One Martini backbone bead per residue (centre of mass of N, CA, C, O) as a GRO file, in nm:
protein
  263
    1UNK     BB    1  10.614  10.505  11.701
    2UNK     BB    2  10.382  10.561  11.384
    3UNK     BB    3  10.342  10.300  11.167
    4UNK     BB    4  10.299  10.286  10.814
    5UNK     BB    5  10.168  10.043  10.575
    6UNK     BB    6  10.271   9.922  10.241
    7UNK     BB    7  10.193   9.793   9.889
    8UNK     BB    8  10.184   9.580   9.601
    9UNK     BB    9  10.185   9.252   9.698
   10UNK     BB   10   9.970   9.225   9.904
   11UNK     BB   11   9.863   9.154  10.228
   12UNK     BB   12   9.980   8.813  10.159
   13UNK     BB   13  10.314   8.898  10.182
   14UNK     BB   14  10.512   8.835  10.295
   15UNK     BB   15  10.710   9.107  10.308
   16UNK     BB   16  10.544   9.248  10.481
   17UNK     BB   17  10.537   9.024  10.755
   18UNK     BB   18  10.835   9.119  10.780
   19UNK     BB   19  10.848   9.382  10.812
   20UNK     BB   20  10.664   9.434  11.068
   21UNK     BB   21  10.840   9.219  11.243
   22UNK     BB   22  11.112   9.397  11.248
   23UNK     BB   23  10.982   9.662  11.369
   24UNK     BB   24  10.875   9.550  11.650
   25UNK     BB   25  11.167   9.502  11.793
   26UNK     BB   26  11.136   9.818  11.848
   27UNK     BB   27  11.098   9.998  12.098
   28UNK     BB   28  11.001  10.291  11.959
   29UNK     BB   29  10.771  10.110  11.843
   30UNK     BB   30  10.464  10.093  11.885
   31UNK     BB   31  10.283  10.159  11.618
   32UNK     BB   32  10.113   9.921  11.357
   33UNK     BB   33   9.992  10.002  11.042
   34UNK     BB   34   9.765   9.829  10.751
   35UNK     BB   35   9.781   9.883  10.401
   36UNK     BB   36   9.693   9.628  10.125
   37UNK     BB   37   9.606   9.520   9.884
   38UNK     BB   38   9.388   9.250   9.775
   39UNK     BB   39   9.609   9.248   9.514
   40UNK     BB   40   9.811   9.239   9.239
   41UNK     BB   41  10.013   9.550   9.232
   42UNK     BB   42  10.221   9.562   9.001
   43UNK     BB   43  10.364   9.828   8.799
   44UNK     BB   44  10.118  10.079   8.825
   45UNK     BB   45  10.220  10.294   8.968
   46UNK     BB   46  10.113  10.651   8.984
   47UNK     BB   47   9.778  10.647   9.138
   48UNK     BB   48   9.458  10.708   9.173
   49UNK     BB   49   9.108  10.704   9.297
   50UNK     BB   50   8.809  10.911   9.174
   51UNK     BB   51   8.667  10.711   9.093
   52UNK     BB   52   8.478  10.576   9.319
   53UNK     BB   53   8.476  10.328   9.532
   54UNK     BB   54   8.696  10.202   9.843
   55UNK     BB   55   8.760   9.934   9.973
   56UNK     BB   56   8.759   9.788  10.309
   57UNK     BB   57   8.894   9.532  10.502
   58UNK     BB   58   8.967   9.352  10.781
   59UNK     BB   59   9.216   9.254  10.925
   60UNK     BB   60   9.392   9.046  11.162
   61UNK     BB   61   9.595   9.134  11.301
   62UNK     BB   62   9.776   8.881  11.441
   63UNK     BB   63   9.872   8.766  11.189
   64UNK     BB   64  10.116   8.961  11.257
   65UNK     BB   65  10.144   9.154  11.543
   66UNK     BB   66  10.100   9.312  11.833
   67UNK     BB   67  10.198   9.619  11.723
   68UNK     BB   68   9.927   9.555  11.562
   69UNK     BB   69   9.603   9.772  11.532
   70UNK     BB   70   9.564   9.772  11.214
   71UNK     BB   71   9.409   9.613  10.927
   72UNK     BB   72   9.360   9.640  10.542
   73UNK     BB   73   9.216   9.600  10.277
   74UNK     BB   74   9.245   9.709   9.958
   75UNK     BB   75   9.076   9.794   9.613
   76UNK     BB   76   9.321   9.987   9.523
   77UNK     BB   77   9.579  10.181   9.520
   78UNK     BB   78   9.903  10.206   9.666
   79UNK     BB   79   9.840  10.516   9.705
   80UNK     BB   80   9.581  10.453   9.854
   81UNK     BB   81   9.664  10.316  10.117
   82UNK     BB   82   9.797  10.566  10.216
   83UNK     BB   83   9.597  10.825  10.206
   84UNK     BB   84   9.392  10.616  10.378
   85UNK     BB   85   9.563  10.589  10.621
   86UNK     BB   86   9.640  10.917  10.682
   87UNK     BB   87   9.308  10.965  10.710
   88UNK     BB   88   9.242  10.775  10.947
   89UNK     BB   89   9.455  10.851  11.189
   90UNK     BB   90   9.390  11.176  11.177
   91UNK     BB   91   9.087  11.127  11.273
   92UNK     BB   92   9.221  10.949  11.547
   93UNK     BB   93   9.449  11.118  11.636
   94UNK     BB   94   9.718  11.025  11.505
   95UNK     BB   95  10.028  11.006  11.512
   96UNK     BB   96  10.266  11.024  11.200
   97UNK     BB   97  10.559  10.921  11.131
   98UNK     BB   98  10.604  10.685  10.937
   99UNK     BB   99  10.647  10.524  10.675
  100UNK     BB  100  10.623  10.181  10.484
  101UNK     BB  101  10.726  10.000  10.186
  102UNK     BB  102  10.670   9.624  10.158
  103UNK     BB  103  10.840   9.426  10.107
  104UNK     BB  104  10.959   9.366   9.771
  105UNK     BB  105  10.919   9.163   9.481
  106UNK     BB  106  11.168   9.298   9.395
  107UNK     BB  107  11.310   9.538   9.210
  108UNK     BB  108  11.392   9.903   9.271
  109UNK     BB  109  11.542  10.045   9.004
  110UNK     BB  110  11.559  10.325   8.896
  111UNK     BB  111  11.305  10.299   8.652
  112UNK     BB  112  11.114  10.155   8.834
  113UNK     BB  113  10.995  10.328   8.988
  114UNK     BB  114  10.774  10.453   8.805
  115UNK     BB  115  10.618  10.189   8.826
  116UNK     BB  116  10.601  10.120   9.118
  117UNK     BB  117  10.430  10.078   9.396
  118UNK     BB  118  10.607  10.098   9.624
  119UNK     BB  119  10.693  10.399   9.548
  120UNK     BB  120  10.413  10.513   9.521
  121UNK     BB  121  10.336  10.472   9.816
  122UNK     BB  122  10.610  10.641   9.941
  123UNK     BB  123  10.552  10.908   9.764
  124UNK     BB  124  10.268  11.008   9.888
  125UNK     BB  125  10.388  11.044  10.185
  126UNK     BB  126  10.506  11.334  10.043
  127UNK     BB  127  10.262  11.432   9.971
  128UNK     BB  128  10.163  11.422  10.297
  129UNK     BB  129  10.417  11.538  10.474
  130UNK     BB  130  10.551  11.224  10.487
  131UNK     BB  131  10.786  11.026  10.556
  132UNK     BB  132  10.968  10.770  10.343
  133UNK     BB  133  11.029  10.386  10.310
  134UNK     BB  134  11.168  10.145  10.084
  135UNK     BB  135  11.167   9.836  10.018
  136UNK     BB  136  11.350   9.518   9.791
  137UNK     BB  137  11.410   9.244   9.695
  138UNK     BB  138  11.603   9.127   9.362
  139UNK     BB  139  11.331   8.963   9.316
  140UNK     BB  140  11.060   8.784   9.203
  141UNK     BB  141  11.183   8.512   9.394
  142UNK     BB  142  11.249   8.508   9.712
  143UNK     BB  143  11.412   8.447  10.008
  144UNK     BB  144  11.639   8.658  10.139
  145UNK     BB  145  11.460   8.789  10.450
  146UNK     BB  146  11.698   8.783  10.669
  147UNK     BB  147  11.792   9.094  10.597
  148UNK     BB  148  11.571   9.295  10.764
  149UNK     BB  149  11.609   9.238  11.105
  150UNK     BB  150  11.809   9.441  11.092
  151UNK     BB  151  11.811   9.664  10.892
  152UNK     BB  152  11.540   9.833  10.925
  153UNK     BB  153  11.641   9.942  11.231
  154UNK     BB  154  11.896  10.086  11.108
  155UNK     BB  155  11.741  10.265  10.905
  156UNK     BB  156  11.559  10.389  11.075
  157UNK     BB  157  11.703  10.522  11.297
  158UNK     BB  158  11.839  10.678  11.122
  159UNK     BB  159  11.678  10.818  10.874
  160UNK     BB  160  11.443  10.968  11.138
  161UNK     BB  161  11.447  11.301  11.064
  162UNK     BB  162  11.693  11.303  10.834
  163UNK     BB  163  11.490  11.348  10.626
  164UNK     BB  164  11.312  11.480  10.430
  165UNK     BB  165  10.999  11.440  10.308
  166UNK     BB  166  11.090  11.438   9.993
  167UNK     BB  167  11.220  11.214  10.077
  168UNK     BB  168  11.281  10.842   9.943
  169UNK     BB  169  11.423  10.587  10.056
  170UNK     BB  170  11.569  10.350   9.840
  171UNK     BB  171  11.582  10.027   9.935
  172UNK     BB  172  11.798   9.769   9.759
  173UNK     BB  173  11.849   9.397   9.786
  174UNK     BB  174  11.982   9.148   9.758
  175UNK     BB  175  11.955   8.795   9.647
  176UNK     BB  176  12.141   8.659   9.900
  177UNK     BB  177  12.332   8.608  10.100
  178UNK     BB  178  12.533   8.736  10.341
  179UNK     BB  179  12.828   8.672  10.269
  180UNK     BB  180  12.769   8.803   9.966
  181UNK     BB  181  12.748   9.108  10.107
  182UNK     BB  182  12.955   9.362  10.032
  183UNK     BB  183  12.750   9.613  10.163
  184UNK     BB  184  12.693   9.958  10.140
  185UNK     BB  185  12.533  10.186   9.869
  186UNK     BB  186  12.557  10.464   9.737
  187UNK     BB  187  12.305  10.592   9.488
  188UNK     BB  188  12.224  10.644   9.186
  189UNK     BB  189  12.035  10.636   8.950
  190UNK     BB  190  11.924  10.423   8.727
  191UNK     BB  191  11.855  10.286   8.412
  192UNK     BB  192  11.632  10.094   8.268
  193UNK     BB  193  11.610   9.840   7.974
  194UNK     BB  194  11.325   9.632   7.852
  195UNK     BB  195  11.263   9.736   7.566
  196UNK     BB  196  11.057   9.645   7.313
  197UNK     BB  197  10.869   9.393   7.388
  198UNK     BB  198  10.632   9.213   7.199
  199UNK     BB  199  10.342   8.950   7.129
  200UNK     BB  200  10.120   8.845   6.939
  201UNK     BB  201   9.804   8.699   7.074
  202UNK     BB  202   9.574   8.871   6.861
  203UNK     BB  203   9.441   8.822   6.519
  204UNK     BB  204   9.160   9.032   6.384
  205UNK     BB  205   8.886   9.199   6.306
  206UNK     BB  206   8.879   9.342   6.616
  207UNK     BB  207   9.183   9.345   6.643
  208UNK     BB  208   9.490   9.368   6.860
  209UNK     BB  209   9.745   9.157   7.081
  210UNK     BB  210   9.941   9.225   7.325
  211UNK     BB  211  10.208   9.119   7.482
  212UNK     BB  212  10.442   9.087   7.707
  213UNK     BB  213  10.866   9.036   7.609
  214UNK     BB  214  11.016   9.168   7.791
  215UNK     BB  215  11.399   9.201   7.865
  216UNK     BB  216  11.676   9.303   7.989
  217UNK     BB  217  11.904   9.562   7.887
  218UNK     BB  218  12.241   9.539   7.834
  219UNK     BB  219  12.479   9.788   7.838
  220UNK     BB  220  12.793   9.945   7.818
  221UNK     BB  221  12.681  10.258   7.881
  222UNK     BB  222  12.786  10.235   8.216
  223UNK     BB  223  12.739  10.365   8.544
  224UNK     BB  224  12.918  10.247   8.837
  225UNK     BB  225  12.683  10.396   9.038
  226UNK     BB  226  12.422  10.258   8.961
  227UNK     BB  227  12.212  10.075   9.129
  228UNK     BB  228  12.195   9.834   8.921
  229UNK     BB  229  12.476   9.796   8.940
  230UNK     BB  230  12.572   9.748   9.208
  231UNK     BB  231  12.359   9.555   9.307
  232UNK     BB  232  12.468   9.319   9.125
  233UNK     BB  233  12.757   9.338   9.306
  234UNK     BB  234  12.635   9.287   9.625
  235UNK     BB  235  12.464   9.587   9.687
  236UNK     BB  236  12.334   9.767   9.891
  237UNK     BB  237  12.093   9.996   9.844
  238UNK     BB  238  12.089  10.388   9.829
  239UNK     BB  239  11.812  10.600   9.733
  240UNK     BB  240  11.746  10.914   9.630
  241UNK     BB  241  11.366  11.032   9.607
  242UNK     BB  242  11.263  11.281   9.499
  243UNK     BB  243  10.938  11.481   9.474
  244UNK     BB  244  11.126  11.752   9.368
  245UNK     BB  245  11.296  11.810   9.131
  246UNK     BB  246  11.597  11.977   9.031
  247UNK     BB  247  11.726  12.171   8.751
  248UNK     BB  248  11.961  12.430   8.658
  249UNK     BB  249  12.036  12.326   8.391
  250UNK     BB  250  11.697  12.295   8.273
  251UNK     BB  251  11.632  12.552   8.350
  252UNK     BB  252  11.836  12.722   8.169
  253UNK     BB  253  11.763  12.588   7.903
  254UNK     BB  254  11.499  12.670   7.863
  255UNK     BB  255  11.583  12.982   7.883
  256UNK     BB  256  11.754  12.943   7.607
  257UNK     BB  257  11.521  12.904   7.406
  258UNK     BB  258  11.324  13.197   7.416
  259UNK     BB  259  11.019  13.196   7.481
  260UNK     BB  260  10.753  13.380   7.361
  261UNK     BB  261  10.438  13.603   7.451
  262UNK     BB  262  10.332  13.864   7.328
  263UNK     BB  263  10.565  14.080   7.218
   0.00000   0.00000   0.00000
């Protein structure tokens, strides 16, 4: 396999790096390509840089091991990463058979996923007619990277060639011990919801400024199978992220709206 990685906490993060080092022990993986900002995108959604030029400086594949054949910091956003990593690829005649991207360092449960430069990594290379799939674990300062190393390759393995290129198995890791993690189960997507704080930090004659201090808002109306209550009782999730999602009740409803145009 020639797997292309990604991610949005930046070429030097470790998760990154772990990664990498994950697909290596699998005998089936060949070539391991990286692409990876030059600097700190998390949180940044789904966007492309259309206007302007995208830099690229080449990093020491060495840095990370043996199987990786070239990497790349990239000035550009995780969206931008995948598309030129895979025109690149493409241009030197390479086939590739997966992305991956993360280890995120943080949850990317639920809308999460939303705003997540690593969801939105790999879901670009669902744009591009490429499977992928996307890594987590569920703290914002992690520890326990050391669920990867067997995780990664059994994730890889199953996954491979049996999910259509439109869906983004998103995979996501508590961060605690071994021991204390309960198993692993497929889950809905769930809302999180952190609220709309927000505090003034700067007010004069010429605007007005604000930082972001809002924090996740627990509700009651929750429901047992969302990713990110699973998640929090100590079971890594696994959730379909679809890149076209369909709802025959959404078009029903709107067909029912009777909207009609020059009759």
């Amino acid at each position: 396999m020639n797997i292309l990685l990604a991610n949005d906490d930046g070429i030097d993060a470790y998760g990154l790096h772990v990664l990498a080092d994950a697909l290596a022990q699998m005998n089936d993986v060949e070539n391991i390509y990286i692409i990876a900002p030059n600097t700190q995108r998390s949180c940044g959604g789904h966007g492309l840089t259309l206007n302007g030029k995208i830099d690229l400086e080449p990093i020491n594949p060495m840095e990370f091991n043996e199987k990786v054949n070239w990497a790349y910091s990239c000035s550009g956003v995780p969206a931008d990463c995948t598309r030129i990593g895979i025109f690149m690829l493409k241009q030197a005649g390479v086939s590739l058979d997966l992305v991956c991207t993360g280890i995120n360092h943080g949850s990317n449960w639920g809308s999460d996923i939303f705003y997540s430069g690593t969801l939105a990594a790999a879901r670009e290379a669902s744009v591009c007619f490429t499977q992928a799939i996307a890594f987590s674990l569920c703290d914002n300062h992690p520890t326990h990277f050391e669920h990867f190393a067997k995780l990664v390759p059994e994730v890889v393995k199953k996954a491979y060639k049996k999910l259509p290129y439109t869906t983004v198995l998103n995979v996501n890791v508590p961060d605690i011990p071994a021991e204390e993690i309960k198993g692993m189960r497929v889950c809905k997507q769930g809302p999180m919801d952190y609220g709309l704080g927000y505090k003034k930090s700067l007010s004069n004659a010429s605007g007005v400024s604000f930082e972001f201090d809002g924090g996740e808002v627990y509700r009651d109306n929750v429901d047992p199978d969302w990713d990110c209550v699973v998640g929090r009782e100590g079971y890594i999730t696994l959730v379909a992220c679809d890149l076209m999602p369909v709802s025959k009740e959404s078009m029903q409803a709107i067909e029912n709206l009777g909207i009609k145009y020059n009759e």
